[in-house]
Coordinates of C-alpha atoms in Angstrom, one line a residue:
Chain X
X1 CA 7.0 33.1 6.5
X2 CA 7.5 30.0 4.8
X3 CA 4.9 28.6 3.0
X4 CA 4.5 24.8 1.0
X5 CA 1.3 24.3 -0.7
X6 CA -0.1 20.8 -1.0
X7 CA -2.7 19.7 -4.2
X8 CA -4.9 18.0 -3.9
X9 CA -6.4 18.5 -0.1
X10 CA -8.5 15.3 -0.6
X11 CA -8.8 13.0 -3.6
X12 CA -11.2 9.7 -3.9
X13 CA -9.9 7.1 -7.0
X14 CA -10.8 4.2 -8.2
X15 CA -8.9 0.7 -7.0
X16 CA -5.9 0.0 -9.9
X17 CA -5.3 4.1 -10.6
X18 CA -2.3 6.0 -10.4
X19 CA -2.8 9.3 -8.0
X20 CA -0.5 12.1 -8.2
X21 CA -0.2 14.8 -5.0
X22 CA 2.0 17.7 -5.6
X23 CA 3.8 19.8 -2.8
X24 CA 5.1 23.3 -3.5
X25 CA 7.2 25.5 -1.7
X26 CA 5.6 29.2 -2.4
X27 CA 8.3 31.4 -1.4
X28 CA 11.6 29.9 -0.8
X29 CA 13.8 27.6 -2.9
X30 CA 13.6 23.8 -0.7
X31 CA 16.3 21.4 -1.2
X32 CA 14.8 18.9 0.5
X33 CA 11.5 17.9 0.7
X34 CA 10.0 15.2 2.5
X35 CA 6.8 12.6 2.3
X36 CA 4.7 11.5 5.2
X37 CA 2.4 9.0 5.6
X38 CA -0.2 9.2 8.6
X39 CA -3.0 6.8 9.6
X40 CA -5.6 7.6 11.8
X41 CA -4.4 8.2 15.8
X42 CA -0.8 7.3 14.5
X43 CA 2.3 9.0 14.1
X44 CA 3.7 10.7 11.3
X45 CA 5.7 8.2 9.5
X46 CA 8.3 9.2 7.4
X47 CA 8.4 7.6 3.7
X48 CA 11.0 9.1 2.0
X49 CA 13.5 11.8 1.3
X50 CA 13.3 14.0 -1.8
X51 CA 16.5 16.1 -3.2
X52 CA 16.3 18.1 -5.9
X53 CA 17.4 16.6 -9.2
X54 CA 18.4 13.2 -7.7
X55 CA 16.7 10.5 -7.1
X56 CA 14.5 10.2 -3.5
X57 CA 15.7 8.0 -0.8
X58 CA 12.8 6.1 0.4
X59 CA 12.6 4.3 3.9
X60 CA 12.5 1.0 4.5
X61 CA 9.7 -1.4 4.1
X62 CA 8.1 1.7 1.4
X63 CA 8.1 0.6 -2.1
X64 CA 10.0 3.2 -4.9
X65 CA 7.9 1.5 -7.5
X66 CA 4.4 2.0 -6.3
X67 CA 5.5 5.2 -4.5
X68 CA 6.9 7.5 -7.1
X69 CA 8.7 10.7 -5.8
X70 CA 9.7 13.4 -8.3
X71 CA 11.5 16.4 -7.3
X72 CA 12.4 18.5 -10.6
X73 CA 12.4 21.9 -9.5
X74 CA 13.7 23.8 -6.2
X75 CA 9.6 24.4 -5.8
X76 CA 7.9 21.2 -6.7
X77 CA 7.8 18.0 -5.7
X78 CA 5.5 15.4 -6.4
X79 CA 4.3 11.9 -5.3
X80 CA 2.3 9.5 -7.3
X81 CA 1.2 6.5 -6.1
X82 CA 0.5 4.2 -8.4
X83 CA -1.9 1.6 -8.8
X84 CA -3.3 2.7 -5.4
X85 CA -5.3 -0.4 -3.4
X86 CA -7.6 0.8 -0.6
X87 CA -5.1 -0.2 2.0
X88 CA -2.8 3.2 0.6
X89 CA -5.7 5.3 1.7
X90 CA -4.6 7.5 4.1
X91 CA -3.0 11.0 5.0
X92 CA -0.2 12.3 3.2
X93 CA 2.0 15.0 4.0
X94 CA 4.4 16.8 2.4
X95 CA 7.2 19.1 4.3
X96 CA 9.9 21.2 2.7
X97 CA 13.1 23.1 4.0
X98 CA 15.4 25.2 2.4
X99 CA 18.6 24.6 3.9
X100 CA 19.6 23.0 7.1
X101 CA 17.0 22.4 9.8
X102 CA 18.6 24.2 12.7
X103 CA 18.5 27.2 10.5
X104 CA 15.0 27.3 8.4
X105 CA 13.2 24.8 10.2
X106 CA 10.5 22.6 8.1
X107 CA 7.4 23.7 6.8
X108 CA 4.5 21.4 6.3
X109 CA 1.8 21.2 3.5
X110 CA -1.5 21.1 4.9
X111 CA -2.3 17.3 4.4
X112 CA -3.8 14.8 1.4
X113 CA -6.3 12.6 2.7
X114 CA -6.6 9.6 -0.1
X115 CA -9.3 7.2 -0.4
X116 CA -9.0 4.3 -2.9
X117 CA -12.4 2.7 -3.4
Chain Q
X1 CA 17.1 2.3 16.0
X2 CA 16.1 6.0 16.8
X3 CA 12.8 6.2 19.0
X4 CA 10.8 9.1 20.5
X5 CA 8.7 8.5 23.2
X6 CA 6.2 11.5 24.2
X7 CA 4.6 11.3 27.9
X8 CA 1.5 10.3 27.1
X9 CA -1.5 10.1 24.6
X10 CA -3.4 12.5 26.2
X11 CA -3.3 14.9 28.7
X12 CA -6.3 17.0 29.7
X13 CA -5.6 20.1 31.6
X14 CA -7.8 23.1 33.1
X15 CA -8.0 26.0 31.5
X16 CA -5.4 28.7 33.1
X17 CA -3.2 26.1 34.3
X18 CA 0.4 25.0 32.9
X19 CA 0.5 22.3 30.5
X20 CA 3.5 20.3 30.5
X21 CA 4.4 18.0 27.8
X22 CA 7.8 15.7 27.9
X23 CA 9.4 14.3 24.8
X24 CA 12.6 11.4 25.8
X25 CA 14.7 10.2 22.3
X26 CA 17.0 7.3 22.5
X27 CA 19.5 6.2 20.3
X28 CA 20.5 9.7 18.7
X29 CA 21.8 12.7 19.4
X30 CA 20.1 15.3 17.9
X31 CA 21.7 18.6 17.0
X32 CA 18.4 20.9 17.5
X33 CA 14.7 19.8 18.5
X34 CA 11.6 21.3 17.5
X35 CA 7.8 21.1 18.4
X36 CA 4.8 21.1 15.9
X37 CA 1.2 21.6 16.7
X38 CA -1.0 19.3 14.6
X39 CA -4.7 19.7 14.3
X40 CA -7.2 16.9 13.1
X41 CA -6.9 16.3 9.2
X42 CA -4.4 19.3 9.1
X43 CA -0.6 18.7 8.5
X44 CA 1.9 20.2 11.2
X45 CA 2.6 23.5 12.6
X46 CA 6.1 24.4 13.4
X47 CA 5.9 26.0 16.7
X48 CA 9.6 25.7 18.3
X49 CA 13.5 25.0 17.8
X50 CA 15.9 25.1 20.0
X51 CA 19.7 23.8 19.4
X52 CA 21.4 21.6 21.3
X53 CA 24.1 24.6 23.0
X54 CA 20.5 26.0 23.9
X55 CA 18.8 24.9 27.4
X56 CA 15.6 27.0 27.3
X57 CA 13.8 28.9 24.7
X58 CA 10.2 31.0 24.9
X59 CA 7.9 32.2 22.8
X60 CA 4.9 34.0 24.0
X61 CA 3.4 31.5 26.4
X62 CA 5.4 28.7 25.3
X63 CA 8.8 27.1 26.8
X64 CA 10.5 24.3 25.6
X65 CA 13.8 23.2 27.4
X66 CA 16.4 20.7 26.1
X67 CA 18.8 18.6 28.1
X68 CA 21.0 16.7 26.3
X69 CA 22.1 14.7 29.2
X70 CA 18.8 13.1 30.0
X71 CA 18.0 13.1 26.4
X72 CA 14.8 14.8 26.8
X73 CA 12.8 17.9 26.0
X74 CA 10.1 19.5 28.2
X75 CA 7.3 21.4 26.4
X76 CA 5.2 23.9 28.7
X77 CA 2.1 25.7 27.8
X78 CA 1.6 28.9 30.6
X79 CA -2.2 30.2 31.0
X80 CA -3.4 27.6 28.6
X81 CA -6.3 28.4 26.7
X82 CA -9.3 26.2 25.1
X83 CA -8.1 26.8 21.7
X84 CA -4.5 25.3 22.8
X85 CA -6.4 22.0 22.9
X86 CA -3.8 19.9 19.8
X87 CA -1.8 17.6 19.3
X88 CA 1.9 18.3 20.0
X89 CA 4.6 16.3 18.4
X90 CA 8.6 16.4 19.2
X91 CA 11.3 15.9 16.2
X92 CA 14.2 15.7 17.4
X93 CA 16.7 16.1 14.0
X94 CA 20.3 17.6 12.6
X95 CA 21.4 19.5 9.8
X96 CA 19.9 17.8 6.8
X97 CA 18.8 14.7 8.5
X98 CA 15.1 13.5 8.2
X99 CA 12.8 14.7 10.9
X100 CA 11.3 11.8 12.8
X101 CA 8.5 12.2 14.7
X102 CA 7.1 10.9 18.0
X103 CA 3.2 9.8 18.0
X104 CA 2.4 13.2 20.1
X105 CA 0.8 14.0 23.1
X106 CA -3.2 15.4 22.5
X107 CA -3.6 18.2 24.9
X108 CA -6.9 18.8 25.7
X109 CA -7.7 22.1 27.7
X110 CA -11.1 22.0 29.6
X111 CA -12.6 25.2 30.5

């Protein structure tokens, strides 16, 4: 089955660095790819929307600039936040699909807990 | 705006018995729903789709139903098992449209 591969599982930085998580789709060509953001005993919240070769649409209230989404190949995708604060620690999430949901479903990376010290 | 409400935080359930988990969206009328099993510290598990010209769709020991009408999906767990013990979560979604997700319901099977 569908596989997405999420690097790194856990990461610990320094306040003021930049943090980059990448999410791969292993054996099938995703489109779309999303990023998640999920704090403890809360919901999976959706931050934004990544399509290959454009530019991400990010939901509202998440900043582009400190969130930067890059999705340059059919298998990568990757999320950098920059100059992380420890209020961006928490679990991030990847999912990828490659084509319409009712017809390949989404696959989810298996999580990257950040903590910004 | 779009919400998902799922029956409750937690439901704790003997082991054997059916485990029944409801998931009610407002605001949106999703093509197809699915269900995701998510463990601590582990991203989610697609379990289930169904479509919305589907009412009822299995898998092993699991059911999910989906009524458009009511605007709700039911989520049943037959002979539940210790190792069933999760957190489920509901997305309702369409086509290419982003997959929101309710807060989930943590099962919790007691032996």
């Amino acid at each position: 089955g569908a596989v997405v591969s999420q690097h790194p599982s856990w990461v610990i930085c320094k306040s003021g660095t930049s943090v980059k998580i990448e999410c791969r789709s292993l054996d099938f060509q995703a489109t779309t790819m999303f990023w998640y953001r999920q704090f403890p005993k809360q919901s999976l919240m959706l931050m934004a929307t990544s399509n290959e070769g454009s530019k991400a649409t990010y939901e509202q209230g998440v900043e582009k600039d400190k969130f930067l989404i890059n999705h340059a190949s059919l298998t990568l995708s990757t999320l950098t936040v920059t100059s992380a604060h420890p209020e961006d620690s928490s679990f991030y999430i990847c999912s990828a699909t490659a084509g319409p949901g009712q017809n390949y479903g989404y696959t989810f990376g298996s999580g990257t807990r950040l903590t910004v010290v | 705006s779009q919400k998902i409400e799922q029956n409750s935080e937690a439901l704790n359930i003997q082991e054997g018995k059916t485990a029944t988990l409801t998931c009610n969206y407002t605001n949106y009328s999703p093509a197809y729903l699915q269900w995701y099993r998510q463990d601590p510290g582990r991203g989610p598990v697609f379990l289930l789709l169904i479509r919305e010209n589907e009412k009822e769709k299995r898998k092993e020991r699991l059911k999910v139903t989906f009524d458009t009408t009511l605007k709700q999906s039911l989520f049943h767990i037959t002979a539940s098992q210790p190792a069933d013990s999760a957190t489920y979560l509901c997305a309702p979604a369409g086509g290419y449209q982003k997959v929101t997700f309710g807060i989930g319901t943590k099962l919790q099977v007691i032996p």
